[in-house]
PDB file of C-alpha atoms in Angstrom:
ATOM      1  CA  MET A   9      71.058 -21.396  26.293  1.00  0.00           C
ATOM      2  CA  THR A  10      70.786 -21.199  23.126  1.00  0.00           C
ATOM      3  CA  LEU A  11      68.926 -18.666  21.115  1.00  0.00           C
ATOM      4  CA  ARG A  12      65.619 -20.417  18.848  1.00  0.00           C
ATOM      5  CA  ILE A  13      64.263 -18.177  15.987  1.00  0.00           C
ATOM      6  CA  HIS A  14      61.354 -18.029  14.718  1.00  0.00           C
ATOM      7  CA  ARG A  15      58.174 -15.717  13.149  1.00  0.00           C
ATOM      8  CA  ALA A  16      56.571 -13.395  15.755  1.00  0.00           C
ATOM      9  CA  ASP A  17      53.061 -14.079  17.114  1.00  0.00           C
ATOM     10  CA  PHE A  18      51.604 -10.888  17.959  1.00  0.00           C
ATOM     11  CA  SER A  19      49.108 -12.420  20.273  1.00  0.00           C
ATOM     12  CA  ASP A  20      51.921 -12.746  22.787  1.00  0.00           C
ATOM     13  CA  PRO A  21      51.803 -10.177  25.518  1.00  0.00           C
ATOM     14  CA  ARG A  22      55.443 -10.511  26.038  1.00  0.00           C
ATOM     15  CA  LEU A  23      56.246  -9.408  22.396  1.00  0.00           C
ATOM     16  CA  ALA A  24      53.806  -6.188  22.993  1.00  0.00           C
ATOM     17  CA  ALA A  25      55.788  -5.024  25.604  1.00  0.00           C
ATOM     18  CA  PHE A  26      59.386  -6.174  24.146  1.00  0.00           C
ATOM     19  CA  LEU A  27      58.711  -3.882  21.157  1.00  0.00           C
ATOM     20  CA  GLN A  28      57.401  -0.694  23.521  1.00  0.00           C
ATOM     21  CA  ALA A  29      60.540  -1.335  25.145  1.00  0.00           C
ATOM     22  CA  HIS A  30      62.477  -0.823  22.132  1.00  0.00           C
ATOM     23  CA  LEU A  31      59.904   2.119  21.458  1.00  0.00           C
ATOM     24  CA  ASP A  32      60.796   3.633  24.861  1.00  0.00           C
ATOM     25  CA  GLU A  33      64.966   3.811  24.814  1.00  0.00           C
ATOM     26  CA  LEU A  34      64.889   5.298  21.149  1.00  0.00           C
ATOM     27  CA  ALA A  35      62.437   7.645  22.272  1.00  0.00           C
ATOM     28  CA  PRO A  36      65.052  10.682  24.211  1.00  0.00           C
ATOM     29  CA  THR A  37      67.327   9.187  20.962  1.00  0.00           C
ATOM     30  CA  ALA A  38      66.314  11.956  17.805  1.00  0.00           C
ATOM     31  CA  PRO A  39      63.367  14.328  17.618  1.00  0.00           C
ATOM     32  CA  PRO A  40      59.558  12.014  16.495  1.00  0.00           C
ATOM     33  CA  GLU A  41      60.267  13.755  13.232  1.00  0.00           C
ATOM     34  CA  SER A  42      63.139  11.646  13.127  1.00  0.00           C
ATOM     35  CA  ARG A  43      62.004   8.118  14.766  1.00  0.00           C
ATOM     36  CA  HIS A  44      61.464   5.457  11.996  1.00  0.00           C
ATOM     37  CA  ALA A  45      61.301   2.328  14.483  1.00  0.00           C
ATOM     38  CA  LEU A  46      58.049   0.686  13.388  1.00  0.00           C
ATOM     39  CA  ASP A  47      55.502  -0.119  16.445  1.00  0.00           C
ATOM     40  CA  LEU A  48      53.356  -3.317  16.482  1.00  0.00           C
ATOM     41  CA  SER A  49      50.871  -2.390  14.155  1.00  0.00           C
ATOM     42  CA  GLY A  50      53.722  -1.325  11.963  1.00  0.00           C
ATOM     43  CA  LEU A  51      54.699  -4.557  12.206  1.00  0.00           C
ATOM     44  CA  ARG A  52      51.386  -6.255  11.371  1.00  0.00           C
ATOM     45  CA  GLN A  53      51.625  -4.321   7.329  1.00  0.00           C
ATOM     46  CA  PRO A  54      51.856  -6.349   4.586  1.00  0.00           C
ATOM     47  CA  GLY A  55      54.995  -7.792   3.126  1.00  0.00           C
ATOM     48  CA  VAL A  56      56.402  -6.914   6.556  1.00  0.00           C
ATOM     49  CA  ARG A  57      58.652 -10.011   8.372  1.00  0.00           C
ATOM     50  CA  LEU A  58      59.135  -9.557  11.700  1.00  0.00           C
ATOM     51  CA  TRP A  59      60.827 -12.464  13.681  1.00  0.00           C
ATOM     52  CA  VAL A  60      61.477 -12.677  17.472  1.00  0.00           C
ATOM     53  CA  GLY A  61      64.810 -14.551  18.931  1.00  0.00           C
ATOM     54  CA  GLU A  62      64.037 -16.347  22.205  1.00  0.00           C
ATOM     55  CA  TRP A  63      66.679 -17.035  25.158  1.00  0.00           C
ATOM     56  CA  ASP A  64      65.402 -19.775  27.354  1.00  0.00           C
ATOM     57  CA  ASP A  65      61.870 -18.260  27.871  1.00  0.00           C
ATOM     58  CA  GLY A  66      62.379 -15.264  27.010  1.00  0.00           C
ATOM     59  CA  ILE A  67      62.455 -12.614  24.447  1.00  0.00           C
ATOM     60  CA  ALA A  68      65.992 -11.460  23.449  1.00  0.00           C
ATOM     61  CA  ALA A  69      65.760 -10.372  20.007  1.00  0.00           C
ATOM     62  CA  THR A  70      63.305  -9.054  17.300  1.00  0.00           C
ATOM     63  CA  GLY A  71      64.498  -8.411  14.020  1.00  0.00           C
ATOM     64  CA  ALA A  72      62.229  -7.818  10.361  1.00  0.00           C
ATOM     65  CA  LEU A  73      62.111  -7.188   6.965  1.00  0.00           C
ATOM     66  CA  ALA A  74      60.465  -4.900   4.925  1.00  0.00           C
ATOM     67  CA  ALA A  75      59.498  -4.619   1.311  1.00  0.00           C
ATOM     68  CA  LEU A  76      60.837  -1.813  -0.512  1.00  0.00           C
ATOM     69  CA  GLY A  77      60.845  -3.802  -3.803  1.00  0.00           C
ATOM     70  CA  GLN A  78      61.000  -6.686  -5.841  1.00  0.00           C
ATOM     71  CA  GLU A  79      64.077  -7.740  -4.931  1.00  0.00           C
ATOM     72  CA  HIS A  80      65.477  -4.599  -2.179  1.00  0.00           C
ATOM     73  CA  GLU A  81      63.993  -5.086   1.405  1.00  0.00           C
ATOM     74  CA  GLU A  82      64.932  -2.612   4.900  1.00  0.00           C
ATOM     75  CA  VAL A  83      65.854  -4.125   7.775  1.00  0.00           C
ATOM     76  CA  LYS A  84      63.233  -3.033  10.661  1.00  0.00           C
ATOM     77  CA  SER A  85      62.645  -3.149  14.202  1.00  0.00           C
ATOM     78  CA  MET A  86      66.713  -4.602  15.186  1.00  0.00           C
ATOM     79  CA  ARG A  87      66.616  -4.509  18.885  1.00  0.00           C
ATOM     80  CA  THR A  88      68.256  -6.910  21.857  1.00  0.00           C
ATOM     81  CA  ASP A  89      67.533  -7.386  24.990  1.00  0.00           C
ATOM     82  CA  PRO A  90      70.450  -4.781  27.298  1.00  0.00           C
ATOM     83  CA  ARG A  91      70.726  -7.950  29.196  1.00  0.00           C
ATOM     84  CA  ARG A  92      72.259  -9.936  25.549  1.00  0.00           C
ATOM     85  CA  ARG A  93      73.714  -7.140  24.871  1.00  0.00           C
ATOM     86  CA  GLY A  94      77.127  -8.128  23.458  1.00  0.00           C
ATOM     87  CA  SER A  95      76.207 -12.017  23.217  1.00  0.00           C
ATOM     88  CA  GLY A  96      76.132 -12.339  20.254  1.00  0.00           C
ATOM     89  CA  VAL A  97      72.509 -12.346  19.826  1.00  0.00           C
ATOM     90  CA  GLY A  98      72.074  -9.358  17.660  1.00  0.00           C
ATOM     91  CA  ARG A  99      74.995 -10.843  14.691  1.00  0.00           C
ATOM     92  CA  ALA A 100      72.357 -13.749  14.764  1.00  0.00           C
ATOM     93  CA  MET A 101      69.262 -11.918  14.462  1.00  0.00           C
ATOM     94  CA  LEU A 102      71.161 -10.353  11.704  1.00  0.00           C
ATOM     95  CA  ARG A 103      72.027 -13.015   9.963  1.00  0.00           C
ATOM     96  CA  HIS A 104      68.553 -14.799  10.284  1.00  0.00           C
ATOM     97  CA  LEU A 105      67.179 -11.776   8.153  1.00  0.00           C
ATOM     98  CA  LEU A 106      70.197 -11.915   5.439  1.00  0.00           C
ATOM     99  CA  GLY A 107      69.960 -15.954   5.533  1.00  0.00           C
ATOM    100  CA  ASP A 108      66.411 -14.883   4.751  1.00  0.00           C
ATOM    101  CA  ALA A 109      66.375 -12.807   1.958  1.00  0.00           C
ATOM    102  CA  VAL A 110      69.154 -14.253   0.237  1.00  0.00           C
ATOM    103  CA  SER A 111      66.682 -17.594   0.427  1.00  0.00           C
ATOM    104  CA  ARG A 112      64.007 -15.871  -1.187  1.00  0.00           C
ATOM    105  CA  GLY A 113      65.780 -13.671  -4.139  1.00  0.00           C
ATOM    106  CA  VAL A 114      66.370 -10.373  -2.341  1.00  0.00           C
ATOM    107  CA  ARG A 115      69.501  -8.899  -4.348  1.00  0.00           C
ATOM    108  CA  GLN A 116      69.401  -5.291  -1.546  1.00  0.00           C
ATOM    109  CA  VAL A 117      69.281  -5.183   2.144  1.00  0.00           C
ATOM    110  CA  SER A 118      69.252  -1.713   2.902  1.00  0.00           C
ATOM    111  CA  LEU A 119      68.397   0.037   6.694  1.00  0.00           C
ATOM    112  CA  GLU A 120      68.218   3.259   8.932  1.00  0.00           C
ATOM    113  CA  THR A 121      69.970   4.287  12.127  1.00  0.00           C
ATOM    114  CA  GLY A 122      70.995   6.764  13.682  1.00  0.00           C
ATOM    115  CA  SER A 123      74.132   8.784  13.946  1.00  0.00           C
ATOM    116  CA  THR A 124      74.579   9.309  17.619  1.00  0.00           C
ATOM    117  CA  GLU A 125      77.089   7.593  20.031  1.00  0.00           C
ATOM    118  CA  PHE A 126      74.074   5.558  21.724  1.00  0.00           C
ATOM    119  CA  PHE A 127      73.797   3.623  18.040  1.00  0.00           C
ATOM    120  CA  ALA A 128      77.604   2.608  17.269  1.00  0.00           C
ATOM    121  CA  PRO A 129      77.157  -0.769  19.107  1.00  0.00           C
ATOM    122  CA  ALA A 130      74.735  -0.713  15.889  1.00  0.00           C
ATOM    123  CA  ARG A 131      76.481   0.671  12.901  1.00  0.00           C
ATOM    124  CA  ALA A 132      79.680  -1.713  13.470  1.00  0.00           C
ATOM    125  CA  LEU A 133      77.324  -4.369  13.690  1.00  0.00           C
ATOM    126  CA  TYR A 134      76.011  -3.693  10.493  1.00  0.00           C
ATOM    127  CA  ALA A 135      79.247  -2.410   8.968  1.00  0.00           C
ATOM    128  CA  GLY A 136      80.691  -6.590  10.201  1.00  0.00           C
ATOM    129  CA  ALA A 137      77.982  -7.785   8.261  1.00  0.00           C
ATOM    130  CA  GLY A 138      79.320  -6.174   5.416  1.00  0.00           C
ATOM    131  CA  PHE A 139      76.367  -2.810   4.936  1.00  0.00           C
ATOM    132  CA  VAL A 140      78.140   0.031   4.100  1.00  0.00           C
ATOM    133  CA  VAL A 141      76.712   3.805   4.604  1.00  0.00           C
ATOM    134  CA  CYS A 142      74.726   4.946   1.546  1.00  0.00           C
ATOM    135  CA  GLY A 143      72.328   7.617   0.861  1.00  0.00           C
ATOM    136  CA  PRO A 144      68.464   7.945   1.642  1.00  0.00           C
ATOM    137  CA  PHE A 145      66.335   5.691   0.547  1.00  0.00           C
ATOM    138  CA  GLY A 146      63.121   4.888  -0.425  1.00  0.00           C
ATOM    139  CA  ASP A 147      60.253   7.302   1.746  1.00  0.00           C
ATOM    140  CA  TYR A 148      63.621   8.822   3.879  1.00  0.00           C
ATOM    141  CA  ARG A 149      65.464  12.398   2.443  1.00  0.00           C
ATOM    142  CA  ASP A 150      68.628  13.755   4.195  1.00  0.00           C
ATOM    143  CA  ASP A 151      68.754  13.592   8.146  1.00  0.00           C
ATOM    144  CA  PRO A 152      71.641  14.078  10.760  1.00  0.00           C
ATOM    145  CA  HIS A 153      70.190  12.208  12.808  1.00  0.00           C
ATOM    146  CA  SER A 154      69.880   9.251  10.277  1.00  0.00           C
ATOM    147  CA  VAL A 155      72.834   7.487   9.351  1.00  0.00           C
ATOM    148  CA  TYR A 156      71.857   4.621   6.079  1.00  0.00           C
ATOM    149  CA  MET A 157      73.406   1.817   4.816  1.00  0.00           C
ATOM    150  CA  THR A 158      73.053  -0.839   2.270  1.00  0.00           C
ATOM    151  CA  LEU A 159      74.668  -4.365   1.369  1.00  0.00           C
ATOM    152  CA  THR A 160      73.569  -5.782  -2.479  1.00  0.00           C
ATOM    153  CA  ALA A 161      74.573  -8.904  -3.549  1.00  0.00           C
ATOM    154  CA  ALA A 162      77.292  -7.342  -5.810  1.00  0.00           C
ATOM    155  CA  SER A 163      78.788  -4.851  -2.838  1.00  0.00           C
ATOM    156  CA  ALA A 164      79.101  -8.651  -0.724  1.00  0.00           C
ATOM    157  CA  GLY A 165      80.826 -10.385  -3.491  1.00  0.00           C
ATOM    158  CA  GLY A 166      77.693 -12.144  -4.734  1.00  0.00           C
ATOM    159  CA  ALA A 167      78.891 -15.187  -3.092  1.00  0.00           C
ATOM    160  CA  GLU A 168      79.876 -13.886   0.150  1.00  0.00           C
ATOM    161  CA  TYR A 169      76.062 -13.125   0.351  1.00  0.00           C
ATOM    162  CA  ALA A 170      74.717 -16.209  -0.129  1.00  0.00           C
ATOM    163  CA  SER A 171      76.703 -17.004   2.337  1.00  0.00           C
ATOM    164  CA  PHE A 172      74.149 -16.010   4.706  1.00  0.00           C
ATOM    165  CA  ALA A 173      71.644 -18.437   4.189  1.00  0.00           C
ATOM    166  CA  CYS A 174      74.436 -21.172   4.768  1.00  0.00           C
ATOM    167  CA  GLU A 175      75.571 -19.119   8.053  1.00  0.00           C
ATOM    168  CA  ALA A 176      72.084 -18.502   9.732  1.00  0.00           C
ATOM    169  CA  GLY A 177      72.028 -21.334  11.307  1.00  0.00           C
ATOM    170  CA  ALA A 178      71.479 -24.867  11.574  1.00  0.00           C
ATOM    171  CA  GLU A 179      69.352 -27.385  10.074  1.00  0.00           C
ATOM    172  CA  PRO A 180      66.057 -27.080   8.333  1.00  0.00           C
ATOM    173  CA  ARG A 181      62.829 -26.995  10.301  1.00  0.00           C
ATOM    174  CA  CYS A 182      60.394 -25.888   7.367  1.00  0.00           C
ATOM    175  CA  GLN A 183      58.125 -28.668   5.727  1.00  0.00           C
ATOM    176  CA  PHE A 184      58.136 -26.150   2.795  1.00  0.00           C
ATOM    177  CA  GLN A 185      61.033 -24.429   1.593  1.00  0.00           C
ATOM    178  CA  LYS A 186      62.758 -22.128  -0.875  1.00  0.00           C
ATOM    179  CA  SER A 187      65.578 -21.183  -1.800  1.00  0.00           C
ATOM    180  CA  THR A 188      67.559 -19.857  -3.919  1.00  0.00           C
ATOM    181  CA  ALA A 189      70.805 -19.927  -1.902  1.00  0.00           C
ATOM    182  CA  ARG A 190      71.839 -23.809  -1.938  1.00  0.00           C
ATOM    183  CA  CYS A 191      74.531 -24.976   0.481  1.00  0.00           C
ATOM    184  CA  PRO A 192      75.351 -28.343   1.984  1.00  0.00           C
ATOM    185  CA  GLY A 193      73.025 -29.901   3.908  1.00  0.00           C
ATOM    186  CA  ARG A 194      71.195 -26.723   4.539  1.00  0.00           C
ATOM    187  CA  THR A 195      68.915 -24.192   3.375  1.00  0.00           C
ATOM    188  CA  ALA A 196      67.715 -20.469   5.349  1.00  0.00           C
ATOM    189  CA  CYS A 197      64.673 -21.354   6.946  1.00  0.00           C
ATOM    190  CA  CYS A 198      61.544 -20.352   9.121  1.00  0.00           C
ATOM    191  CA  ASP A 199      63.207 -21.394  12.028  1.00  0.00           C
ATOM    192  CA  GLU A 200      66.423 -21.684  12.886  1.00  0.00           C
ATOM    193  CA  VAL A 201      68.369 -22.758  16.358  1.00  0.00           C
ATOM    194  CA  PHE A 202      71.374 -21.086  17.081  1.00  0.00           C
TER     195      PHE A 202
END
């Protein structure tokens, strides 16, 4: 079995159900004012790019990038189907997001995640990719229910950060490609197979 990552099709009813399950799963983890997951309409906003990871015929993961500034984006709506957790699907989606960001010249990627034990696997995933804890960014404020993390080209050593474009996947499948991170025989792409 392989994971195929592609841009979201908002007309797919499976996507709406998957994202609603994400919101439902997060609801008991924090009070409403401390929940920052985007719903379907939020993910359709300009400046937000949503991907879906499919395994067989089902959605196994989602992940999005939301523009914060010219070279700064935020990871949003990272979710792995509970049946696929621990299988590397989340790591593959995160690498895809980072590869896309690098290919478009983004120099910093930040995120907000929960502070409770429920979110410990997510925090470990992000730390393993080089994210470090930081203060609130964008419109966020200090919140005991949130942990803020960031990854910059400088903190990742430049070449290592750019390597996410190479690690992200297989041969390019896009007709039009723009990449600032060059890899021998590969480039970050809108459609990858893992």
